[in-house]
Structure formats: C-alpha cells, structure tokens
Amino acid sequence: MEFIAPYWNFLLVHPILSLLVGAYDLTKDFGLAVVLVTVGIRLVLYPLFVTQIRNQRAMQEIAPAMNEIKAKYGKDRERLTQEQMKLYKERGYNPAMGCLPLLLQMPLLFAMYAAFLFFVRTPPPTGAELGAAIWPFLPNPIGPEETFPLAANWLPWMPAGLGLPDPLHILPILAGVSQLIASVMAQPSVQPKIVDSQQKMMQNMAYYFPLITVFIAWSLPAGLAIYWVTTTVFQIVQQYFVTGWGQLLRFVPFLRTLSSPGDLALAIRPQATFVSARQDMPPVGAVPDGRHGPCAFQRPRAP
C-alpha cells in the first residue's frame, strides 16, 4: 500500500493540512482552526449526509412492512422481490443509496483523521516538515525548527495544548453525550416493532456506540476529540432540519412543543403514501372481471 501513499497525501491529506494552516492563520488558535475546517468539510459533504440520513430513516420505517412481506412471500422469490421494490418506491427508499454516500465520504473523513494526526503526533512536526506538506503558495506560520502551536485559548484546563489527552476528560465525555443524542435522534419518533435480530442489534448499538466513543477518545489527543465533538454537533443540527427530533422526544418530552422542520417534512410523507394508495384502489362499485393484477376490476355498466 506504500505506492498509494504519495497520491493519497497529495489529493486529500495535504489539502486538509493546508486548510488547517489557513484557518490557523485567521484565528491564531488551533482549536478554532479544527472547528472551522470540520464545519467546512461537513458543509461540503452535506448533500451526501442528507441522502444517507433520509435513507436510514426510510429503512427503519419500512422494517415492519418488510417483515410482513418476507413472512407472506418468503417462498416465492420473484413475488418477494416485486413486493419489496413496490414498497421501496412507495416509501422513497433506494437500497443503492444506503452505502453509496458512506463510500464517497469515507476517504475524505479518513484524510481528515490523518491530517489531525500529523499535527497532534509526538513529537510535533517542525516547520520544515509542515512546509513540505502544505500548498506552496500558503505562508508557513512557523520557522524551520519551530513546532506548530497546538493551543486552544478557549479551553483553559488544557494549557499544554491539544496534542495531549484531555486531563479532565471533558471533551471525551462531550463526544459521547453528543454521539448519544445524534444516535437517538436518528431513530424514528414512533419506534416500529422490530422482529429481526440483526435490526435489534443495530438499534441497541445506538446506546453502546457512545460508550465506545468515550473509551476511544479518553486517551486520544484532545485535538481529535474536538473534531469528534464538532462533527457530531453538526450532525445533530443537520438531523434537526432533515429528520427532526426522532426518539429524543421519548427522553426529553418538552421538545414536543418545539416542532422541527424535519418533523414537519416527515409528517407529509405518510399522507402522500395514503393518497398514492387511494389512487391505486379500484373505483367504488367496481366488480372483478376474472383477471388478475391492477386491471382486475371494471366499472359497473349502466343499465
């Protein structure tokens, strides 16, 4: 894999390093630079994340109907496929879009992680190393033998900078709490009954993954924890506008009085599906004509 490294660094890692240096030149604070670059990249990836979130919510909503279809047509593979495609179309779910947005965004997210590791490693990179990695037209903020300052002036409990773990573990806990909120919001407000064991396991991961987040961030450099908190808070705001409060209403009831744009948008979908289903129904008074399928009814003839 070493032959890929120069192309990987040139196309993704070094541009992100350059963005971090540019943001530092504006703010003179590495913590704020991490926040600005993280938000900027999340904005670039916004359409992909929106598609992924909507697709995940649609899959959760159709899970009970999918179980019924499998139970009814499990032995007829052709009919099962037809009914599944019909359900996908009615509920606006595209199986291909479940993984595609994730596959497109993962290289950029891994590159962000590699760029942050470049700064927060021990010992920190020198000015000469940084100058060789950033864009040549971008001014280098440090001298050849100097090390890049990793201070966050707005975090007074971290005078040693963001290259070390948070001594009070505030940032890892914030990362876990924000991850919990985002995971709960990702679930529909009316939780469908889940029979499939794999779906149950995925639902339970919404509560286990925040603990894993805290455990991982506990010993990582604080700069990575800031990135984790920033990207998750951005996800929470995004879900507020796209899919609403989700299951968070179950734990914070007063949010029911604060309708989100996402909740209003999702409330329209069941009504649209109902109208579509009514259009597919035969006219009142129609009688079977002996055929099968959508044209199996005919209007009664006038006497």
mmCIF file of C-alpha atoms in Angstrom:
data_model
loop_
_atom_site.group_PDB
_atom_site.id
_atom_site.type_symbol
_atom_site.label_atom_id
_atom_site.label_comp_id
_atom_site.label_asym_id
_atom_site.label_seq_id
_atom_site.Cartn_x
_atom_site.Cartn_y
_atom_site.Cartn_z
ATOM 1 C CA MET A 1 0.000 0.000 0.000
ATOM 2 C CA GLU A 2 3.004 2.308 0.208
ATOM 3 C CA PHE A 3 2.813 3.121 -3.510
ATOM 4 C CA ILE A 4 -0.641 4.694 -2.888
ATOM 5 C CA ALA A 5 0.574 6.944 -0.051
ATOM 6 C CA PRO A 6 2.018 9.769 -2.235
ATOM 7 C CA TYR A 7 -1.234 10.057 -4.214
ATOM 8 C CA TRP A 8 -3.349 9.789 -1.054
ATOM 9 C CA ASN A 9 -1.353 12.557 0.630
ATOM 10 C CA PHE A 10 -1.296 14.791 -2.454
ATOM 11 C CA LEU A 11 -5.012 14.526 -3.212
ATOM 12 C CA LEU A 12 -6.546 14.555 0.275
ATOM 13 C CA VAL A 13 -4.282 14.722 3.340
ATOM 14 C CA HIS A 14 -2.074 17.650 2.307
ATOM 15 C CA PRO A 15 -5.023 19.817 1.163
ATOM 16 C CA ILE A 16 -6.662 19.330 4.571
ATOM 17 C CA LEU A 17 -3.370 20.180 6.278
ATOM 18 C CA SER A 18 -3.284 23.354 4.198
ATOM 19 C CA LEU A 19 -6.846 24.229 5.200
ATOM 20 C CA LEU A 20 -5.948 23.777 8.881
ATOM 21 C CA VAL A 21 -2.918 26.036 8.489
ATOM 22 C CA GLY A 22 -5.007 28.620 6.646
ATOM 23 C CA ALA A 23 -7.652 28.545 9.376
ATOM 24 C CA TYR A 24 -4.918 28.900 11.994
ATOM 25 C CA ASP A 25 -3.560 31.980 10.178
ATOM 26 C CA LEU A 26 -7.032 33.530 10.534
ATOM 27 C CA THR A 27 -7.737 32.575 14.162
ATOM 28 C CA LYS A 28 -4.282 32.079 15.740
ATOM 29 C CA ASP A 29 -5.903 29.221 17.648
ATOM 30 C CA PHE A 30 -5.513 25.584 16.635
ATOM 31 C CA GLY A 31 -8.721 24.533 18.395
ATOM 32 C CA LEU A 32 -10.766 27.059 16.427
ATOM 33 C CA ALA A 33 -8.950 26.004 13.253
ATOM 34 C CA VAL A 34 -10.071 22.403 13.817
ATOM 35 C CA VAL A 35 -13.672 23.567 14.360
ATOM 36 C CA LEU A 36 -13.706 25.742 11.221
ATOM 37 C CA VAL A 37 -12.228 23.079 8.944
ATOM 38 C CA THR A 38 -14.511 20.375 10.347
ATOM 39 C CA VAL A 39 -17.622 22.513 9.767
ATOM 40 C CA GLY A 40 -16.406 23.457 6.292
ATOM 41 C CA ILE A 41 -15.920 19.847 5.237
ATOM 42 C CA ARG A 42 -19.241 18.811 6.738
ATOM 43 C CA LEU A 43 -20.901 21.530 4.647
ATOM 44 C CA VAL A 44 -19.244 20.150 1.523
ATOM 45 C CA LEU A 45 -20.493 16.663 2.403
ATOM 46 C CA TYR A 46 -23.947 17.920 3.422
ATOM 47 C CA PRO A 47 -25.859 16.517 0.395
ATOM 48 C CA LEU A 48 -24.346 13.059 0.951
ATOM 49 C CA PHE A 49 -25.171 13.057 4.656
ATOM 50 C CA VAL A 50 -28.739 14.198 3.986
ATOM 51 C CA THR A 51 -29.254 11.366 1.500
ATOM 52 C CA GLN A 52 -27.814 8.858 3.949
ATOM 53 C CA ILE A 53 -29.923 10.065 6.888
ATOM 54 C CA ARG A 54 -33.158 10.034 4.893
ATOM 55 C CA ASN A 55 -32.412 6.589 3.548
ATOM 56 C CA GLN A 56 -31.663 5.213 7.025
ATOM 57 C CA ARG A 57 -34.899 6.664 8.386
ATOM 58 C CA ALA A 58 -36.909 5.240 5.483
ATOM 59 C CA MET A 59 -35.401 1.803 6.096
ATOM 60 C CA GLN A 60 -36.342 1.975 9.773
ATOM 61 C CA GLU A 61 -39.905 2.999 8.910
ATOM 62 C CA ILE A 62 -40.489 0.190 6.415
ATOM 63 C CA ALA A 63 -38.965 -2.525 8.625
ATOM 64 C CA PRO A 64 -42.362 -3.834 9.903
ATOM 65 C CA ALA A 65 -43.793 -3.946 6.360
ATOM 66 C CA MET A 66 -40.657 -5.732 5.157
ATOM 67 C CA ASN A 67 -41.107 -8.390 7.839
ATOM 68 C CA GLU A 68 -44.705 -8.946 6.738
ATOM 69 C CA ILE A 69 -43.693 -9.278 3.093
ATOM 70 C CA LYS A 70 -40.970 -11.789 3.958
ATOM 71 C CA ALA A 71 -43.399 -13.821 6.051
ATOM 72 C CA LYS A 72 -46.032 -13.816 3.294
ATOM 73 C CA TYR A 73 -43.879 -14.324 0.195
ATOM 74 C CA GLY A 74 -40.741 -15.872 1.646
ATOM 75 C CA LYS A 75 -41.053 -18.975 -0.543
ATOM 76 C CA ASP A 76 -41.788 -17.054 -3.745
ATOM 77 C CA ARG A 77 -38.548 -15.192 -4.521
ATOM 78 C CA GLU A 78 -39.920 -13.454 -7.609
ATOM 79 C CA ARG A 79 -43.030 -12.154 -5.845
ATOM 80 C CA LEU A 80 -40.965 -11.219 -2.810
ATOM 81 C CA THR A 81 -38.678 -9.083 -4.967
ATOM 82 C CA GLN A 82 -41.641 -7.428 -6.692
ATOM 83 C CA GLU A 83 -43.316 -6.530 -3.400
ATOM 84 C CA GLN A 84 -40.069 -5.219 -1.946
ATOM 85 C CA MET A 85 -39.466 -2.973 -4.971
ATOM 86 C CA LYS A 86 -43.044 -1.714 -4.738
ATOM 87 C CA LEU A 87 -42.585 -0.891 -1.050
ATOM 88 C CA TYR A 88 -39.262 0.851 -1.727
ATOM 89 C CA LYS A 89 -40.895 3.003 -4.386
ATOM 90 C CA GLU A 90 -43.856 3.953 -2.193
ATOM 91 C CA ARG A 91 -41.669 4.973 0.748
ATOM 92 C CA GLY A 92 -38.886 6.644 -1.238
ATOM 93 C CA TYR A 93 -36.192 4.179 -0.235
ATOM 94 C CA ASN A 94 -33.265 3.436 -2.557
ATOM 95 C CA PRO A 95 -31.129 0.463 -1.416
ATOM 96 C CA ALA A 96 -28.184 1.643 -3.514
ATOM 97 C CA MET A 97 -28.105 4.987 -1.714
ATOM 98 C CA GLY A 98 -27.648 3.350 1.676
ATOM 99 C CA CYS A 99 -23.939 2.647 1.166
ATOM 100 C CA LEU A 100 -23.013 4.978 -1.709
ATOM 101 C CA PRO A 101 -22.929 8.233 0.336
ATOM 102 C CA LEU A 102 -20.852 6.499 3.016
ATOM 103 C CA LEU A 103 -18.396 5.136 0.442
ATOM 104 C CA LEU A 104 -18.000 8.585 -1.118
ATOM 105 C CA GLN A 105 -17.391 10.407 2.154
ATOM 106 C CA MET A 106 -15.191 7.870 3.940
ATOM 107 C CA PRO A 107 -11.945 8.720 2.049
ATOM 108 C CA LEU A 108 -12.312 12.383 2.985
ATOM 109 C CA LEU A 109 -13.057 11.592 6.623
ATOM 110 C CA PHE A 110 -10.036 9.269 6.851
ATOM 111 C CA ALA A 111 -7.914 12.010 5.291
ATOM 112 C CA MET A 112 -9.136 14.463 7.950
ATOM 113 C CA TYR A 113 -8.145 11.989 10.641
ATOM 114 C CA ALA A 114 -4.686 11.548 9.078
ATOM 115 C CA ALA A 115 -4.229 15.324 8.874
ATOM 116 C CA PHE A 116 -5.076 15.781 12.545
ATOM 117 C CA LEU A 117 -2.678 13.001 13.491
ATOM 118 C CA PHE A 118 0.055 14.871 11.614
ATOM 119 C CA PHE A 119 -0.357 17.830 13.982
ATOM 120 C CA VAL A 120 -1.026 16.076 17.271
ATOM 121 C CA ARG A 121 1.682 13.426 16.993
ATOM 122 C CA THR A 122 4.601 13.230 19.424
ATOM 123 C CA PRO A 123 6.948 14.977 18.811
ATOM 124 C CA PRO A 124 5.019 17.672 16.896
ATOM 125 C CA PRO A 125 6.038 18.358 13.276
ATOM 126 C CA THR A 126 8.679 21.018 12.649
ATOM 127 C CA GLY A 127 8.255 23.981 10.357
ATOM 128 C CA ALA A 128 10.329 22.255 7.684
ATOM 129 C CA GLU A 129 8.054 19.191 7.727
ATOM 130 C CA LEU A 130 4.954 21.363 7.658
ATOM 131 C CA GLY A 131 6.279 23.468 4.781
ATOM 132 C CA ALA A 132 6.829 20.340 2.688
ATOM 133 C CA ALA A 133 3.239 19.204 3.275
ATOM 134 C CA ILE A 134 1.132 22.338 2.733
ATOM 135 C CA TRP A 135 0.396 24.164 -0.513
ATOM 136 C CA PRO A 136 3.466 26.099 -1.703
ATOM 137 C CA PHE A 137 1.583 29.404 -2.036
ATOM 138 C CA LEU A 138 0.401 29.219 1.595
ATOM 139 C CA PRO A 139 2.654 31.036 4.097
ATOM 140 C CA ASN A 140 4.183 28.800 6.756
ATOM 141 C CA PRO A 141 3.271 30.201 10.203
ATOM 142 C CA ILE A 142 6.362 28.716 11.940
ATOM 143 C CA GLY A 143 10.115 28.639 11.329
ATOM 144 C CA PRO A 144 12.020 25.579 10.053
ATOM 145 C CA GLU A 145 12.992 24.351 13.549
ATOM 146 C CA GLU A 146 9.884 25.502 15.394
ATOM 147 C CA THR A 147 6.964 23.269 16.298
ATOM 148 C CA PHE A 148 3.388 24.051 15.416
ATOM 149 C CA PRO A 149 1.424 25.548 18.365
ATOM 150 C CA LEU A 150 -1.485 23.343 19.313
ATOM 151 C CA ALA A 151 -3.041 25.664 21.882
ATOM 152 C CA ALA A 152 -6.781 26.259 22.299
ATOM 153 C CA ASN A 153 -7.083 29.502 24.251
ATOM 154 C CA TRP A 154 -10.778 28.909 24.916
ATOM 155 C CA LEU A 155 -10.069 25.667 26.802
ATOM 156 C CA PRO A 156 -8.343 26.928 29.974
ATOM 157 C CA TRP A 157 -7.967 23.454 31.502
ATOM 158 C CA MET A 158 -5.621 22.447 28.656
ATOM 159 C CA PRO A 159 -2.564 24.747 28.876
ATOM 160 C CA ALA A 160 -0.337 22.035 27.346
ATOM 161 C CA GLY A 161 -2.254 22.141 24.059
ATOM 162 C CA LEU A 162 -4.347 19.727 22.035
ATOM 163 C CA GLY A 163 -1.562 17.264 21.285
ATOM 164 C CA LEU A 164 -2.153 15.541 24.636
ATOM 165 C CA PRO A 165 -5.275 13.823 26.029
ATOM 166 C CA ASP A 166 -7.759 15.983 27.899
ATOM 167 C CA PRO A 167 -6.573 15.885 31.560
ATOM 168 C CA LEU A 168 -10.123 16.362 32.878
ATOM 169 C CA HIS A 169 -11.679 14.132 30.186
ATOM 170 C CA ILE A 170 -14.323 16.770 29.472
ATOM 171 C CA LEU A 171 -14.003 16.521 25.698
ATOM 172 C CA PRO A 172 -14.312 12.698 25.558
ATOM 173 C CA ILE A 173 -17.461 12.867 27.692
ATOM 174 C CA LEU A 174 -18.894 15.613 25.462
ATOM 175 C CA ALA A 175 -18.096 13.436 22.443
ATOM 176 C CA GLY A 176 -20.002 10.527 23.981
ATOM 177 C CA VAL A 177 -23.007 12.654 25.024
ATOM 178 C CA SER A 178 -23.287 14.289 21.607
ATOM 179 C CA GLN A 179 -22.976 10.886 19.930
ATOM 180 C CA LEU A 180 -25.795 9.559 22.128
ATOM 181 C CA ILE A 181 -28.055 12.482 21.179
ATOM 182 C CA ALA A 182 -27.312 12.035 17.474
ATOM 183 C CA SER A 183 -27.918 8.273 17.661
ATOM 184 C CA VAL A 184 -31.256 8.686 19.452
ATOM 185 C CA MET A 185 -32.368 11.393 17.014
ATOM 186 C CA ALA A 186 -31.575 9.053 14.110
ATOM 187 C CA GLN A 187 -34.355 6.686 15.244
ATOM 188 C CA PRO A 188 -37.986 7.439 14.296
ATOM 189 C CA SER A 189 -40.158 9.057 16.974
ATOM 190 C CA VAL A 190 -42.646 6.189 16.725
ATOM 191 C CA GLN A 191 -40.407 3.159 17.013
ATOM 192 C CA PRO A 192 -41.721 0.270 14.889
ATOM 193 C CA LYS A 193 -41.857 -3.208 16.366
ATOM 194 C CA ILE A 194 -38.664 -4.991 15.367
ATOM 195 C CA VAL A 195 -38.629 -8.752 14.941
ATOM 196 C CA ASP A 196 -35.391 -9.251 13.038
ATOM 197 C CA SER A 197 -32.457 -9.930 15.412
ATOM 198 C CA GLN A 198 -29.992 -8.015 13.228
ATOM 199 C CA GLN A 199 -32.198 -4.911 13.296
ATOM 200 C CA LYS A 200 -32.481 -5.187 17.078
ATOM 201 C CA MET A 201 -28.710 -5.355 17.365
ATOM 202 C CA MET A 202 -28.319 -2.230 15.199
ATOM 203 C CA GLN A 203 -30.862 -0.401 17.352
ATOM 204 C CA ASN A 204 -29.002 -1.338 20.544
ATOM 205 C CA MET A 205 -25.755 -0.029 19.024
ATOM 206 C CA ALA A 206 -27.252 3.448 19.267
ATOM 207 C CA TYR A 207 -26.678 3.183 23.038
ATOM 208 C CA TYR A 208 -23.427 1.216 23.008
ATOM 209 C CA PHE A 209 -21.554 3.313 20.458
ATOM 210 C CA PRO A 210 -21.448 6.487 22.640
ATOM 211 C CA LEU A 211 -19.692 4.465 25.352
ATOM 212 C CA ILE A 212 -17.206 3.223 22.767
ATOM 213 C CA THR A 213 -16.686 6.836 21.680
ATOM 214 C CA VAL A 214 -15.806 7.911 25.226
ATOM 215 C CA PHE A 215 -13.471 4.948 25.647
ATOM 216 C CA ILE A 216 -11.580 5.709 22.416
ATOM 217 C CA ALA A 217 -11.399 9.476 22.906
ATOM 218 C CA TRP A 218 -10.284 9.070 26.540
ATOM 219 C CA SER A 219 -6.644 8.539 25.586
ATOM 220 C CA LEU A 220 -6.517 10.236 22.176
ATOM 221 C CA PRO A 221 -5.068 13.731 21.667
ATOM 222 C CA ALA A 222 -7.639 16.374 22.546
ATOM 223 C CA GLY A 223 -7.496 17.825 19.027
ATOM 224 C CA LEU A 224 -9.165 14.681 17.712
ATOM 225 C CA ALA A 225 -11.780 14.873 20.467
ATOM 226 C CA ILE A 226 -12.614 18.441 19.368
ATOM 227 C CA TYR A 227 -13.064 17.182 15.820
ATOM 228 C CA TRP A 228 -15.323 14.394 17.124
ATOM 229 C CA VAL A 229 -17.494 16.789 19.140
ATOM 230 C CA THR A 230 -17.724 19.325 16.303
ATOM 231 C CA THR A 231 -18.721 16.848 13.616
ATOM 232 C CA THR A 232 -21.325 15.207 15.880
ATOM 233 C CA VAL A 233 -22.884 18.538 16.916
ATOM 234 C CA PHE A 234 -23.091 19.431 13.227
ATOM 235 C CA GLN A 235 -24.836 16.096 12.638
ATOM 236 C CA ILE A 236 -27.356 16.887 15.400
ATOM 237 C CA VAL A 237 -28.206 20.239 13.790
ATOM 238 C CA GLN A 238 -28.452 18.560 10.396
ATOM 239 C CA GLN A 239 -30.816 15.874 11.695
ATOM 240 C CA TYR A 240 -32.958 18.576 13.332
ATOM 241 C CA PHE A 241 -33.620 20.062 9.902
ATOM 242 C CA VAL A 242 -33.791 16.792 7.934
ATOM 243 C CA THR A 243 -35.498 14.174 10.142
ATOM 244 C CA GLY A 244 -36.476 16.037 13.318
ATOM 245 C CA TRP A 245 -36.131 15.063 16.974
ATOM 246 C CA GLY A 246 -36.641 11.333 16.425
ATOM 247 C CA GLN A 247 -36.588 9.211 19.599
ATOM 248 C CA LEU A 248 -35.213 12.166 21.574
ATOM 249 C CA LEU A 249 -38.848 13.125 22.254
ATOM 250 C CA ARG A 250 -39.133 9.995 24.375
ATOM 251 C CA PHE A 251 -36.417 11.186 26.768
ATOM 252 C CA VAL A 252 -36.990 14.957 26.570
ATOM 253 C CA PRO A 253 -40.798 15.379 26.436
ATOM 254 C CA PHE A 254 -40.824 19.193 26.369
ATOM 255 C CA LEU A 255 -39.348 19.047 22.863
ATOM 256 C CA ARG A 256 -42.814 18.038 21.639
ATOM 257 C CA THR A 257 -43.773 21.702 21.883
ATOM 258 C CA LEU A 258 -40.884 22.644 19.574
ATOM 259 C CA SER A 259 -41.735 21.295 16.137
ATOM 260 C CA SER A 260 -38.660 20.865 13.995
ATOM 261 C CA PRO A 261 -38.516 21.355 10.205
ATOM 262 C CA GLY A 262 -37.622 17.679 9.853
ATOM 263 C CA ASP A 263 -40.701 16.532 11.805
ATOM 264 C CA LEU A 264 -42.980 18.672 9.628
ATOM 265 C CA ALA A 265 -41.444 17.252 6.456
ATOM 266 C CA LEU A 266 -41.767 13.655 7.665
ATOM 267 C CA ALA A 267 -45.421 14.230 8.638
ATOM 268 C CA ILE A 268 -46.243 14.851 4.968
ATOM 269 C CA ARG A 269 -44.835 11.507 3.783
ATOM 270 C CA PRO A 270 -47.468 9.178 5.321
ATOM 271 C CA GLN A 271 -50.232 11.382 3.841
ATOM 272 C CA ALA A 272 -48.574 11.247 0.420
ATOM 273 C CA THR A 273 -48.330 7.457 0.653
ATOM 274 C CA PHE A 274 -52.026 7.284 1.634
ATOM 275 C CA VAL A 275 -53.051 9.368 -1.378
ATOM 276 C CA SER A 276 -50.948 7.165 -3.665
ATOM 277 C CA ALA A 277 -52.578 4.047 -2.242
ATOM 278 C CA ARG A 278 -56.072 5.514 -2.744
ATOM 279 C CA GLN A 279 -55.261 6.227 -6.382
ATOM 280 C CA ASP A 280 -54.333 2.559 -6.890
ATOM 281 C CA MET A 281 -57.636 1.338 -5.421
ATOM 282 C CA PRO A 282 -60.484 0.324 -7.773
ATOM 283 C CA PRO A 283 -63.460 2.689 -8.142
ATOM 284 C CA VAL A 284 -66.393 2.329 -5.782
ATOM 285 C CA GLY A 285 -68.755 -0.308 -7.088
ATOM 286 C CA ALA A 286 -66.160 -1.960 -9.318
ATOM 287 C CA VAL A 287 -66.553 -5.711 -9.786
ATOM 288 C CA PRO A 288 -63.954 -8.329 -10.675
ATOM 289 C CA ASP A 289 -63.738 -9.209 -14.376
ATOM 290 C CA GLY A 290 -61.943 -12.506 -13.889
ATOM 291 C CA ARG A 291 -58.456 -11.141 -14.476
ATOM 292 C CA HIS A 292 -55.586 -10.660 -12.033
ATOM 293 C CA GLY A 293 -53.451 -7.631 -11.374
ATOM 294 C CA PRO A 294 -54.122 -3.886 -11.274
ATOM 295 C CA CYS A 295 -56.781 -4.110 -14.029
ATOM 296 C CA ALA A 296 -58.771 -6.900 -12.414
ATOM 297 C CA PHE A 297 -61.779 -4.619 -11.819
ATOM 298 C CA GLN A 298 -64.169 -2.901 -14.152
ATOM 299 C CA ARG A 299 -66.763 -0.206 -13.625
ATOM 300 C CA PRO A 300 -70.398 -1.385 -13.469
ATOM 301 C CA ARG A 301 -72.181 -0.881 -16.751
ATOM 302 C CA ALA A 302 -75.171 1.412 -16.995
ATOM 303 C CA PRO A 303 -78.474 -0.435 -17.259
#
